[in-house]
Amino acid sequence: MKKHNIHKLAGLGLLAAALTFQSCEDFLDRPTEDSFTVSDYFKNDDQCLAAVNTLYASPWNDYLRGIYNIGDKLSGNWMAGDKDVFYTMAFNASQADLADASNALWLVISHCNTTIFYIEKAEGGVSETVKNQCIGEAMVIKCMAYFYLVRAWGAIPIIHSTQDVIDSKSSFELYKYREQDVYDYIINTLLHAMELLPKKNGEDGRIDYYSAEGLLAKVYLQAAASKDGSLNAAILEKAKEHAKNVIEESGRSLMENYEDIFRMSTGSKCQEGLITLHWAVSAARWTINNWCQPDFVAAIFGGTGNGWGQWGGPSLELQKLFDVDVTRPASIMASAYAYVADPNEIKDNYDKEKDVATFTVTRNGNVDVRRQVTMSMYGDYYWNWWRDKEGFVNNDDNDYNTCNRFAGSDATTDLFNSPTGAQAGFKTVYGNSEDHKAEDNGVSSNGMCGAMPTHLLRLSDVYLVYVEACMPPAATGDARSTSDATALKYFNDVRKRAHASEHSGVITLNELMDERRRELAFEGDNWFDFVRLADYDVAGATSKILAQERGYYGGDALKGVYGIDPIKYKTTINDITLTSIKLTQVISGAGDKKFRLPFPSSDVVANPNLGKDVQTYNFDGTVDYYKKENFAEL
């Protein structure tokens, strides 16, 4: 993948005008291969919509891995090995993946700025309604990128107009601005976008008024301590107000079936997806593909030999939130909504002549379905993986499993080696090529490329934003709680959809953070919960991270516990041992501010201003829709 740096931003802004855009009939359709020039584009509604369609995929492509490296490895959700620099927080400013994540987000901003620039100038056959809609969508997407940047890095540049940077030749003279200024910019831009966007119910998959307002609520919540390190009650009230409006007025509702959120056929155009990236399979245009499945699965899982994720898996800490002990199969199966009680019967009951494996699926009706959707564990049954066979059963057996039975020359490829005894679930994995066809209107996956949607903001997140915003300010997170009746209802709406037991009484911040993790794990967001806490209670956030168990047992040791080939794997429950990993410090960004990533050294070398003191942004005469009362004066 092509790498970009922030100091090259001015040039990147022009690249947006030379991209190939997707079909404007339906922005989720497979893309066209037609190119264009600025002089003959932006002439009608369809062309403007097509320009915005690109913002839902291509510029985000290089951030796909960053979503999980930052959001899930740092938070302790994804154990990718004891040498993984994100999981162990052992990286520094020269880490390439860190620079890639930052650069990709600046690319998103550059594309958005350039798209807005040309659509604002569009005349003739472009209706005012579509022009406003397109500008509003691009503004929200730009704000989403800024929101990732400010939460991850803290003080960053603000580039309101890429064209101004180009004209002034100032791309090597950018400064970083205060976090509170960045939040001020995001909030005012979102409020302006809301004036431009239509109010819809989200079923077309496009960003609308309530998408912008949902993000606004979350930004207010995150920004509540950005000014002076203590929670601002007025800003929390804004988060509460806008979250409730989305929940009560948008016409959206939580999807009935949690797993459907993450399928191509049901999750791309769902009311729950307030901001969703939409991918398509293409051999010609790499950047519109979702290429993440190989990061989470073994080589043979998808049936194509592309995968390298068997050495990692959902962490023991995340499993504990679902009351699972990976060393005790009974606890795993008690947490599964569909499982095979004796996975070894697949091997024992295999009919070689008919090439059919007989097994019995047991279903639980009253378990938290998010566990199995988030992670695949011993005995779990998945109907929509390898559905052209008998479905997929996680039997932890490298020598005999669904994938290897139909793998031909690759039949000896190991599938189950996760050191934590768990693999990724529905959120990041679609299955084999036949599964992809069934979900994506007959379109097959291509090597390691698929069309799985990526949700950046979901409705259930907004429900939980409201709950947290109802918790009065306190000096420490442990002291915060709410007994607000509406907050309790929203909290339980999220839990009831997951088939989890309802909560009663007071909701504490600790309980809310655990619930956010159950709901949003492997969606790139949980690290920012710790960042938000650290902004007013750095000691509390630090203690929570340092208390996590980030260790493992080892795939072979767990095979012995599960009775997989007792001759080969002799470990039993009595002698299995934990290799413990405990962090000793939390990352610090510029100025040693905790829970911030170091600014990429390649950018600071290219532009020394980025290493200088943080500046105060001057909104006057720069942002014509800016109003102090939206944030600065709260």
XYZ file of C-alpha atoms in Angstrom:
634
model
C 0.000 0.000 0.000
C 1.209 3.483 -0.804
C 2.406 5.450 2.195
C 1.802 9.176 2.725
C 3.060 11.687 5.241
C 1.332 14.725 6.701
C 3.968 17.031 5.206
C 2.827 15.859 1.764
C -0.738 16.871 2.503
C -0.903 19.690 -0.016
C -0.194 17.340 -2.883
C -2.602 14.748 -1.539
C -5.443 17.255 -1.694
C -5.141 17.405 -5.450
C -5.048 13.641 -5.754
C -8.660 13.468 -4.594
C -9.705 15.097 -7.859
C -8.049 12.380 -9.907
C -9.687 9.397 -8.278
C -12.000 6.881 -9.877
C -15.428 7.247 -8.326
C -18.053 4.666 -7.547
C -21.397 4.252 -9.275
C -23.816 7.009 -8.342
C -26.910 4.834 -8.781
C -26.170 3.105 -5.497
C -23.006 3.945 -3.621
C -22.778 0.351 -2.383
C -22.713 -1.048 -5.916
C -19.501 -2.328 -7.400
C -17.446 0.615 -8.658
C -17.144 1.767 -12.222
C -13.750 1.932 -13.862
C -14.249 5.317 -15.533
C -11.840 8.131 -14.720
C -12.439 11.826 -15.134
C -10.869 15.282 -14.964
C -12.062 18.199 -12.865
C -12.980 20.259 -15.933
C -15.680 17.816 -17.024
C -16.880 16.743 -13.573
C -19.110 18.184 -10.803
C -21.637 19.153 -13.492
C -24.709 17.400 -12.094
C -26.165 15.724 -9.004
C -24.946 12.258 -9.904
C -21.354 13.365 -10.322
C -21.345 15.170 -6.988
C -22.826 12.140 -5.233
C -20.238 9.911 -6.891
C -17.456 12.170 -5.644
C -18.720 11.808 -2.076
C -19.192 8.059 -2.490
C -15.431 7.664 -2.708
C -15.085 9.111 0.806
C -16.863 6.064 2.247
C -13.997 3.756 1.226
C -10.754 4.539 -0.633
C -9.071 7.187 1.544
C -9.751 5.099 4.671
C -8.079 1.980 3.311
C -4.705 2.464 4.973
C -6.402 3.055 8.322
C -8.062 -0.367 8.390
C -5.233 -1.939 10.359
C -4.899 1.206 12.459
C -8.495 0.810 13.637
C -7.603 -2.433 15.408
C -3.985 -1.650 16.331
C -5.058 1.453 18.232
C -8.622 0.708 19.267
C -8.291 -2.950 20.264
C -4.660 -3.890 20.825
C -3.925 -0.901 23.043
C -7.111 -1.484 25.032
C -6.177 -5.124 25.592
C -8.843 -6.759 23.411
C -6.667 -8.338 20.730
C -3.719 -10.456 21.886
C -1.529 -10.540 18.758
C 1.513 -12.064 20.407
C 3.803 -11.110 23.277
C 6.068 -9.261 20.842
C 3.338 -7.116 19.289
C 4.350 -3.516 19.929
C 0.785 -2.209 20.196
C -0.463 -4.919 22.554
C 2.586 -4.475 24.798
C 2.803 -0.690 24.269
C 6.439 -1.066 23.237
C 6.428 1.226 20.198
C 7.937 4.662 19.700
C 7.529 7.607 17.343
C 9.356 5.812 14.532
C 6.894 2.869 14.407
C 5.838 2.453 10.764
C 2.297 1.257 11.523
C 1.810 4.322 13.694
C 2.789 6.639 10.853
C 0.592 4.687 8.429
C -2.460 5.151 10.667
C -1.835 8.881 11.055
C -1.114 9.400 7.362
C -4.282 7.600 6.309
C -6.435 9.876 8.445
C -4.813 12.977 6.975
C -5.511 11.525 3.567
C -9.205 11.243 4.496
C -9.222 14.896 5.556
C -7.457 15.924 2.361
C -9.986 14.082 0.195
C -12.892 15.602 2.106
C -11.517 19.127 1.871
C -10.915 18.798 -1.857
C -14.349 17.295 -2.481
C -16.000 20.109 -0.523
C -13.938 22.689 -2.431
C -15.111 21.499 -5.846
C -18.734 20.861 -4.881
C -19.026 24.340 -3.376
C -17.922 25.711 -6.770
C -20.288 23.444 -8.734
C -22.861 25.217 -10.856
C -25.329 24.441 -13.624
C -27.029 21.097 -13.210
C -26.271 20.598 -9.518
C -29.311 21.136 -7.307
C -28.915 23.049 -4.058
C -30.364 20.102 -2.124
C -27.795 17.614 -3.418
C -24.970 20.143 -3.104
C -25.813 20.660 0.579
C -26.161 16.942 1.181
C -22.797 16.168 -0.398
C -20.984 18.918 1.483
C -22.619 17.774 4.729
C -21.596 14.141 4.204
C -18.007 15.149 3.431
C -17.897 17.357 6.543
C -19.042 14.505 8.785
C -16.482 12.124 7.318
C -13.776 14.744 7.809
C -14.885 15.180 11.425
C -14.722 11.433 11.975
C -11.091 11.437 10.825
C -10.267 14.421 13.061
C -11.980 12.670 15.971
C -9.717 9.638 15.577
C -6.665 11.885 15.328
C -7.362 14.078 18.360
C -8.298 11.140 20.572
C -5.192 9.211 19.557
C -2.554 11.956 19.302
C -3.997 14.905 21.204
C -2.775 18.230 19.827
C -2.729 18.111 16.016
C -2.859 20.530 13.059
C -6.203 21.915 11.901
C -6.447 22.188 8.128
C -9.731 23.837 7.305
C -8.886 24.194 3.615
C -6.358 22.060 1.790
C -6.522 24.518 -1.108
C -5.351 27.337 1.172
C -2.385 25.229 2.241
C -1.528 24.605 -1.403
C -1.914 28.244 -2.388
C 0.186 29.500 0.523
C 2.796 26.745 0.088
C 2.652 26.185 3.842
C 2.543 22.396 4.013
C 5.960 22.368 5.738
C 4.917 25.052 8.214
C 1.957 23.408 9.953
C 1.630 23.711 13.728
C -0.219 21.595 16.236
C -3.195 23.180 17.985
C -4.681 22.609 21.436
C -6.950 19.618 21.843
C -9.795 21.879 22.933
C -9.417 23.843 19.676
C -9.612 20.643 17.648
C -12.773 19.613 19.498
C -14.154 23.124 18.975
C -13.504 22.782 15.249
C -15.115 19.332 15.050
C -18.197 20.404 17.013
C -18.813 23.535 14.957
C -18.286 21.645 11.715
C -20.743 18.942 12.734
C -23.368 21.504 13.714
C -22.928 23.171 10.344
C -23.195 19.793 8.587
C -26.481 19.184 10.404
C -27.859 22.355 8.803
C -27.073 20.907 5.376
C -28.016 17.244 5.742
C -31.453 15.648 5.303
C -33.227 13.857 8.143
C -33.681 10.201 7.170
C -33.885 6.806 8.846
C -30.503 5.475 7.756
C -31.695 2.614 5.578
C -29.742 3.796 2.515
C -26.406 3.565 4.328
C -25.580 7.236 3.767
C -24.630 9.793 6.381
C -27.502 12.095 7.296
C -28.499 14.624 9.960
C -28.705 12.008 12.712
C -25.351 10.505 11.762
C -23.829 13.918 12.336
C -25.749 14.403 15.586
C -24.760 10.965 16.881
C -21.109 11.790 16.289
C -21.650 15.213 17.856
C -22.963 13.597 21.043
C -19.930 11.346 21.245
C -17.530 14.229 20.563
C -19.105 16.328 23.328
C -18.700 13.405 25.733
C -15.051 12.918 24.799
C -14.326 16.652 24.942
C -15.866 17.253 28.369
C -12.487 17.284 30.118
C -10.382 18.705 27.279
C -10.197 22.266 28.604
C -8.755 21.933 32.092
C -8.663 18.257 33.029
C -11.907 18.271 34.971
C -15.328 17.296 33.679
C -17.493 20.134 32.415
C -21.150 19.597 33.373
C -22.466 21.856 30.586
C -20.581 19.879 27.933
C -21.841 16.589 29.367
C -25.352 18.001 29.164
C -24.795 18.718 25.458
C -23.727 15.107 24.908
C -26.833 13.913 26.718
C -29.127 16.240 24.760
C -27.868 15.235 21.327
C -27.674 11.524 22.143
C -31.271 11.496 23.298
C -32.403 13.334 20.194
C -30.825 10.687 17.956
C -32.353 7.860 19.986
C -35.841 9.342 20.212
C -36.224 11.357 17.000
C -34.201 9.641 14.273
C -36.623 6.813 13.538
C -33.750 4.378 13.892
C -33.785 1.355 16.154
C -31.360 -1.300 17.318
C -31.216 -4.270 14.997
C -33.030 -7.261 16.433
C -30.209 -9.707 15.757
C -26.771 -8.556 16.920
C -24.850 -10.698 14.427
C -26.722 -9.154 11.490
C -24.998 -5.814 12.113
C -21.752 -7.297 10.832
C -22.943 -9.109 7.723
C -22.679 -7.699 4.208
C -26.284 -8.527 3.340
C -27.832 -6.948 6.423
C -25.183 -4.699 7.969
C -24.217 -2.361 5.147
C -27.567 -0.609 4.917
C -28.810 -0.903 8.456
C -30.330 1.730 10.708
C -27.775 0.903 13.367
C -24.849 2.048 11.250
C -24.728 5.806 11.737
C -21.347 6.073 10.003
C -20.248 3.043 8.013
C -17.456 2.469 5.499
C -18.622 0.550 2.443
C -16.218 -1.710 0.589
C -16.337 -3.618 -2.695
C -14.214 -6.408 -4.184
C -11.919 -5.243 -6.967
C -8.687 -6.615 -8.380
C -8.071 -3.379 -10.265
C -8.538 -0.920 -7.389
C -6.968 -2.090 -4.159
C -8.168 0.776 -2.020
C -11.867 -0.089 -2.212
C -11.323 -3.570 -0.743
C -11.638 -4.560 2.898
C -8.500 -6.655 3.359
C -8.713 -7.240 7.126
C -9.913 -10.860 7.311
C -6.391 -12.287 6.830
C -5.215 -10.361 9.897
C -7.639 -12.351 12.038
C -7.746 -15.849 10.523
C -5.401 -18.707 9.692
C -4.242 -19.202 6.116
C -6.767 -21.873 5.239
C -9.823 -20.391 6.946
C -11.067 -18.485 3.901
C -10.313 -21.343 1.546
C -7.773 -19.303 -0.410
C -4.587 -19.765 1.606
C -4.538 -16.073 2.568
C -4.354 -15.476 6.284
C -1.812 -15.036 9.041
C -3.904 -14.369 12.119
C -3.726 -17.778 13.805
C -1.064 -16.572 16.240
C -3.367 -14.073 17.928
C -6.851 -13.915 19.310
C -9.287 -12.178 21.668
C -7.570 -11.660 24.999
C -8.170 -13.499 28.254
C -9.203 -10.145 29.741
C -11.964 -9.745 27.144
C -13.097 -13.338 27.638
C -13.423 -12.690 31.369
C -16.058 -10.015 30.688
C -18.271 -12.784 29.304
C -17.621 -15.062 32.321
C -15.493 -17.415 30.242
C -12.485 -19.369 31.476
C -10.741 -20.711 28.383
C -9.287 -23.624 30.365
C -12.779 -24.892 31.204
C -14.803 -25.963 28.132
C -18.028 -25.993 30.124
C -17.793 -22.239 30.709
C -17.196 -21.646 26.990
C -20.232 -23.660 25.948
C -22.362 -22.088 28.655
C -21.647 -18.720 26.999
C -22.385 -19.877 23.405
C -25.731 -19.443 21.673
C -24.948 -22.290 19.239
C -22.410 -24.997 20.016
C -21.471 -28.646 19.646
C -21.150 -30.242 23.068
C -18.550 -32.755 21.931
C -16.599 -31.281 18.995
C -14.616 -34.518 18.725
C -17.743 -36.237 17.394
C -17.153 -34.451 14.082
C -14.081 -36.611 13.579
C -15.625 -39.722 15.114
C -18.819 -39.525 13.018
C -17.287 -38.561 9.683
C -18.695 -40.488 6.698
C -15.782 -40.532 4.264
C -17.833 -41.970 1.398
C -20.469 -39.207 1.607
C -17.964 -36.635 2.836
C -20.360 -35.596 5.588
C -19.598 -35.029 9.255
C -22.493 -35.644 11.625
C -22.783 -33.474 14.707
C -25.498 -32.088 16.949
C -25.888 -28.362 17.470
C -27.196 -27.226 20.848
C -28.691 -23.760 21.192
C -28.820 -21.544 24.255
C -31.562 -18.940 24.403
C -30.438 -16.869 27.370
C -26.776 -16.048 26.852
C -25.048 -12.845 25.832
C -24.805 -13.362 22.066
C -22.032 -10.789 21.797
C -19.483 -13.268 23.113
C -19.817 -15.655 20.191
C -20.200 -12.854 17.626
C -17.013 -11.236 18.933
C -14.893 -14.367 19.381
C -14.940 -17.965 18.183
C -14.092 -20.553 20.854
C -14.009 -24.292 21.391
C -17.320 -25.902 20.403
C -18.840 -22.781 18.806
C -20.990 -23.391 15.725
C -21.336 -20.804 12.929
C -23.967 -21.372 10.278
C -22.695 -18.634 7.973
C -19.058 -19.732 7.788
C -18.465 -22.486 5.239
C -22.222 -22.601 4.732
C -21.802 -24.512 1.464
C -20.615 -27.422 3.633
C -22.184 -28.115 7.032
C -21.233 -24.811 8.590
C -18.180 -24.263 10.748
C -17.496 -25.846 14.126
C -14.549 -24.666 16.176
C -13.158 -28.027 17.247
C -9.614 -26.772 17.955
C -8.305 -29.682 15.869
C -5.646 -28.693 13.333
C -5.673 -32.136 11.719
C -9.412 -32.472 11.306
C -11.660 -29.472 10.802
C -14.146 -28.129 8.278
C -11.605 -26.012 6.405
C -8.950 -28.679 5.975
C -11.464 -31.303 4.862
C -12.096 -29.268 1.709
C -8.709 -27.620 1.297
C -7.091 -29.911 -1.245
C -3.329 -29.463 -1.288
C -3.484 -27.077 1.681
C -5.150 -29.652 3.924
C -2.272 -29.769 6.403
C -2.420 -26.050 7.200
C -2.854 -25.281 10.890
C -6.031 -23.425 11.787
C -6.118 -23.356 15.583
C -3.012 -21.928 17.222
C -4.372 -18.958 19.132
C -2.453 -18.581 22.409
C -5.659 -17.431 24.082
C -7.837 -20.269 22.776
C -10.082 -17.892 20.835
C -10.269 -16.628 17.271
C -12.026 -13.614 15.784
C -15.796 -13.723 15.276
C -18.375 -12.231 12.905
C -17.224 -8.642 13.337
C -14.127 -9.038 11.181
C -14.598 -12.385 9.398
C -16.992 -13.371 6.602
C -15.861 -16.968 5.879
C -14.983 -18.478 2.513
C -15.699 -17.320 -1.037
C -19.110 -19.029 -1.112
C -20.077 -17.224 2.081
C -19.006 -13.967 0.478
C -21.137 -14.701 -2.610
C -24.168 -15.416 -0.437
C -23.733 -12.121 1.413
C -22.635 -9.848 -1.452
C -25.133 -10.557 -4.245
C -23.072 -13.314 -5.847
C -19.749 -11.456 -5.762
C -16.897 -13.679 -4.631
C -14.064 -12.572 -2.398
C -10.778 -12.055 -4.217
C -7.747 -13.451 -2.450
C -7.613 -11.594 0.836
C -10.072 -8.899 -0.284
C -13.738 -8.718 0.680
C -16.605 -6.274 1.107
C -17.297 -6.489 4.855
C -18.690 -3.143 6.069
C -16.748 -1.241 8.725
C -18.909 0.543 11.278
C -17.272 3.681 12.673
C -20.301 4.736 14.727
C -23.321 2.638 15.697
C -26.614 3.526 17.318
C -25.963 1.365 20.380
C -22.845 3.439 21.017
C -25.033 6.543 21.188
C -27.275 4.777 23.720
C -24.223 4.245 25.927
C -23.005 7.804 25.343
C -26.266 8.995 26.875
C -25.743 6.772 29.921
C -22.248 8.101 30.567
C -23.325 11.705 30.006
C -25.900 11.232 32.790
C -23.132 10.531 35.319
C -22.371 13.766 37.215
C -18.773 15.022 37.155
C -16.408 13.674 39.771
C -12.665 13.791 40.294
C -12.329 10.044 39.736
C -14.117 7.654 37.444
C -14.893 5.244 40.263
C -17.044 7.909 41.907
C -19.277 8.428 38.889
C -22.649 6.700 38.509
C -26.253 7.278 37.492
C -29.673 6.058 38.508
C -31.413 8.105 35.808
C -34.447 6.130 34.612
C -33.922 6.944 30.930
C -30.241 6.020 31.164
C -31.172 2.705 32.764
C -33.694 2.040 29.974
C -31.132 2.728 27.228
C -28.525 0.635 29.032
C -30.947 -2.264 29.249
C -32.082 -1.826 25.645
C -28.517 -2.583 24.603
C -28.294 -5.555 26.954
C -31.709 -6.967 26.034
C -30.832 -6.941 22.341
C -27.762 -9.006 23.256
C -29.940 -11.375 25.339
C -27.979 -10.361 28.431
C -29.708 -10.009 31.789
C -31.194 -6.629 32.612
C -29.494 -4.288 35.037
C -31.311 -2.677 37.930
C -30.515 0.238 40.171
C -27.365 2.323 39.868
C -25.027 2.072 36.870
C -21.411 2.822 37.752
C -18.785 4.042 35.301
C -16.893 0.758 35.721
C -20.000 -1.161 34.720
C -20.540 1.128 31.761
C -16.956 0.720 30.539
C -17.326 -3.060 30.742
C -20.588 -2.851 28.814
C -19.017 -0.680 26.125
C -16.301 -3.289 25.775
C -18.768 -6.150 25.401
C -20.755 -4.179 22.846
C -17.935 -2.579 20.842
C -14.905 -4.888 21.122
C -13.104 -5.365 17.799
C -14.676 -2.196 16.417
C -11.648 -0.010 17.083
C -13.133 2.078 19.879
C -12.366 0.735 23.354
C -8.955 2.404 23.718
C -10.636 5.777 23.558
C -12.742 4.909 26.616
C -9.490 4.812 28.582
C -8.336 8.055 26.922
C -11.586 9.740 27.964
C -11.216 8.554 31.552
C -7.556 9.585 31.659
C -8.422 13.157 30.736
C -9.841 13.728 34.225
C -8.602 10.669 36.155
C -5.254 9.608 34.769
C -4.442 7.554 37.872
C -7.677 5.599 37.597
C -7.258 4.947 33.868
C -3.642 3.896 34.393
C -4.500 1.476 37.184
C -7.182 -0.174 35.034
C -4.757 -0.742 32.164
C -1.919 -1.969 34.388
C -4.257 -4.390 36.170
C -5.165 -6.181 32.929
C -3.947 -9.713 32.334
C -2.538 -9.690 28.802
C -1.036 -13.166 28.963
C -1.810 -16.513 27.378
C -1.797 -20.270 27.835
C -0.706 -21.400 24.386
C -2.667 -23.163 21.660
C -1.040 -26.560 22.107
C -1.555 -26.531 25.873
C -5.264 -25.838 25.419
C -5.578 -28.685 22.907
C -4.498 -31.026 25.649
C -7.137 -29.623 27.991
C -9.785 -30.089 25.279
C -8.776 -33.691 24.597
C -7.530 -33.059 21.046
C -5.232 -35.975 20.167
C -4.254 -36.986 23.738
C -1.140 -38.745 22.466
C 0.209 -35.575 20.863
C -1.087 -33.033 23.388
C -0.692 -34.299 26.942
C -1.445 -31.128 28.919
C -4.379 -31.418 31.310
C -6.314 -28.913 33.383
C -4.096 -29.777 36.348
C -0.806 -28.750 34.767
C -1.664 -25.977 32.312
C 0.115 -22.743 33.228
C -0.516 -19.110 32.393
C 2.235 -17.016 30.853
C 1.354 -13.718 32.460
C 1.842 -10.361 30.756
C 1.285 -7.211 32.773
C 2.120 -3.767 31.442
C 4.421 -1.673 33.609
C 3.679 1.715 32.046
C 1.209 3.459 29.767
C 2.228 5.268 26.601
C 2.840 9.015 26.710
C 2.557 11.492 23.875
C 3.957 14.983 23.468
C 4.693 16.675 26.775
C 4.411 13.280 28.486
C 0.630 13.452 28.404
C -0.556 9.951 29.213
C -2.746 7.905 26.899
C -1.615 9.788 23.767
C 0.394 8.343 20.914
C 3.762 9.871 20.026
C 3.606 12.040 16.925
C 5.223 10.203 13.969
C 8.895 11.150 13.870
C 8.934 11.192 10.060
C 6.464 14.081 10.095
C 8.357 16.027 12.747
C 11.613 15.628 10.811
C 9.943 16.924 7.643
C 8.207 19.780 9.476
C 9.994 20.835 12.699
C 7.026 23.071 13.622
C 5.175 19.925 14.622
C 7.675 19.457 17.446
C 7.262 22.981 18.798
C 4.891 24.331 21.433
C 1.193 23.800 20.811
C -0.577 26.828 19.338
C -4.033 28.361 19.883
C -6.160 28.216 16.744
C -7.613 31.471 15.410
C -11.153 30.787 14.214
C -11.856 34.411 13.278
C -11.885 34.888 9.540
C -11.041 31.215 8.993
C -14.187 29.226 9.764
C -17.214 31.249 8.670
C -19.720 29.052 10.523
C -17.868 29.183 13.854
C -19.773 30.116 17.027
C -18.088 30.332 20.439
C -21.231 29.327 22.278
C -21.138 25.847 20.711
C -18.138 24.831 22.827
C -15.562 27.482 23.764
C -17.937 29.377 26.065
C -19.595 26.342 27.658
